[in-house]
Amino acid sequence: LAANSPDLLARIACAGAGIAASSDLFAERGVEKGELVRVLPDWSLPEVTGWAVFPGRRLMPAKTRVFLDMMEESCCQEARKKLRIDVL
């Protein structure tokens, strides 16, 4: 399967429609429930880096702060360790 939505890929694979490349963040629930099985355990997706660039915290709109907080909360435990917010 190929799609630009990792959540969709994991849900389709859970439904039994085929093999999907998905990050642990989106696949771990299916693996824990026994709905997904790792078929290539020694292979992993390349690491992806995301950036949130803003001018500073002093005048940061509340909606930006809420978005950044939501993004931080949605990251898996391993990614959260790497999450860093820099002020430029």
Coordinates of C-alpha atoms in Angstrom, one line a residue:
L1 CA 0.0 0.0 0.0
A2 CA 1.1 3.6 -0.6
A3 CA -0.6 6.7 0.7
N4 CA 0.4 10.1 2.1
S5 CA -1.4 9.4 5.4
P6 CA 0.4 7.0 7.8
D7 CA -2.7 6.7 10.0
L8 CA -4.7 5.6 6.9
L9 CA -2.0 3.1 6.0
A10 CA -2.1 1.5 9.4
R11 CA -5.9 1.4 9.5
I12 CA -6.0 -0.2 6.0
A13 CA -3.4 -2.8 7.0
C14 CA -5.3 -3.5 10.2
A15 CA -8.3 -4.2 8.0
G16 CA -6.3 -6.9 6.2
A17 CA -5.9 -5.1 2.9
G18 CA -2.1 -5.6 2.5
I19 CA 1.3 -4.7 3.8
A20 CA 2.1 -1.1 4.6
A21 CA 5.2 0.8 5.6
S22 CA 4.2 2.8 8.7
S23 CA 6.0 4.4 11.6
D24 CA 5.8 2.9 15.1
L25 CA 3.7 5.9 16.1
F26 CA 0.9 4.9 13.9
A27 CA 1.4 1.1 13.9
E28 CA 2.1 0.3 17.6
R29 CA -1.6 0.2 18.6
G30 CA -2.3 -2.4 15.9
V31 CA 0.7 -4.4 16.9
E32 CA -0.3 -4.4 20.6
K33 CA -3.8 -5.5 19.7
G34 CA -2.5 -8.3 17.4
E35 CA -4.0 -6.7 14.3
L36 CA -0.6 -6.0 12.7
V37 CA 2.5 -8.2 12.5
R38 CA 5.9 -6.9 11.7
V39 CA 7.1 -8.6 8.5
L40 CA 10.5 -7.0 8.2
P41 CA 11.6 -6.4 11.8
D42 CA 15.2 -5.5 10.9
W43 CA 14.1 -2.8 8.4
S44 CA 12.9 0.7 9.5
L45 CA 11.7 3.9 7.8
P46 CA 14.2 6.7 7.5
E47 CA 14.0 9.3 10.3
V48 CA 11.9 12.3 9.5
T49 CA 12.6 15.7 11.0
G50 CA 10.0 18.4 11.4
W51 CA 10.4 22.0 12.2
A52 CA 8.2 24.7 13.8
V53 CA 9.8 28.1 13.1
F54 CA 8.4 31.2 14.8
P55 CA 9.9 34.6 15.7
G56 CA 9.8 34.1 19.5
R57 CA 7.6 33.3 22.4
R58 CA 6.9 36.9 23.6
L59 CA 4.2 37.6 21.0
M60 CA 3.3 34.0 20.2
P61 CA -0.5 33.6 19.4
A62 CA -2.3 31.3 21.7
K63 CA -3.3 29.1 18.8
T64 CA 0.4 28.6 17.9
R65 CA 1.2 27.6 21.4
V66 CA -1.8 25.2 21.4
F67 CA -0.6 23.7 18.1
L68 CA 3.0 23.2 19.4
D69 CA 1.7 21.6 22.6
M70 CA -0.6 19.3 20.6
M71 CA 2.3 18.3 18.3
E72 CA 4.5 17.6 21.3
E73 CA 1.8 15.4 23.0
S74 CA 1.1 13.5 19.8
C75 CA 4.8 12.4 19.4
C76 CA 5.7 8.9 20.5
Q77 CA 7.9 8.6 23.6
E78 CA 11.2 8.2 21.6
A79 CA 10.4 11.2 19.4
R80 CA 9.5 13.3 22.4
K81 CA 13.0 12.7 23.8
K82 CA 14.4 14.3 20.6
L83 CA 11.9 17.1 20.4
R84 CA 13.5 20.5 20.9
I85 CA 12.0 23.9 20.6
D86 CA 14.4 26.6 19.7
V87 CA 13.7 30.3 19.7
L88 CA 15.3 32.2 16.9

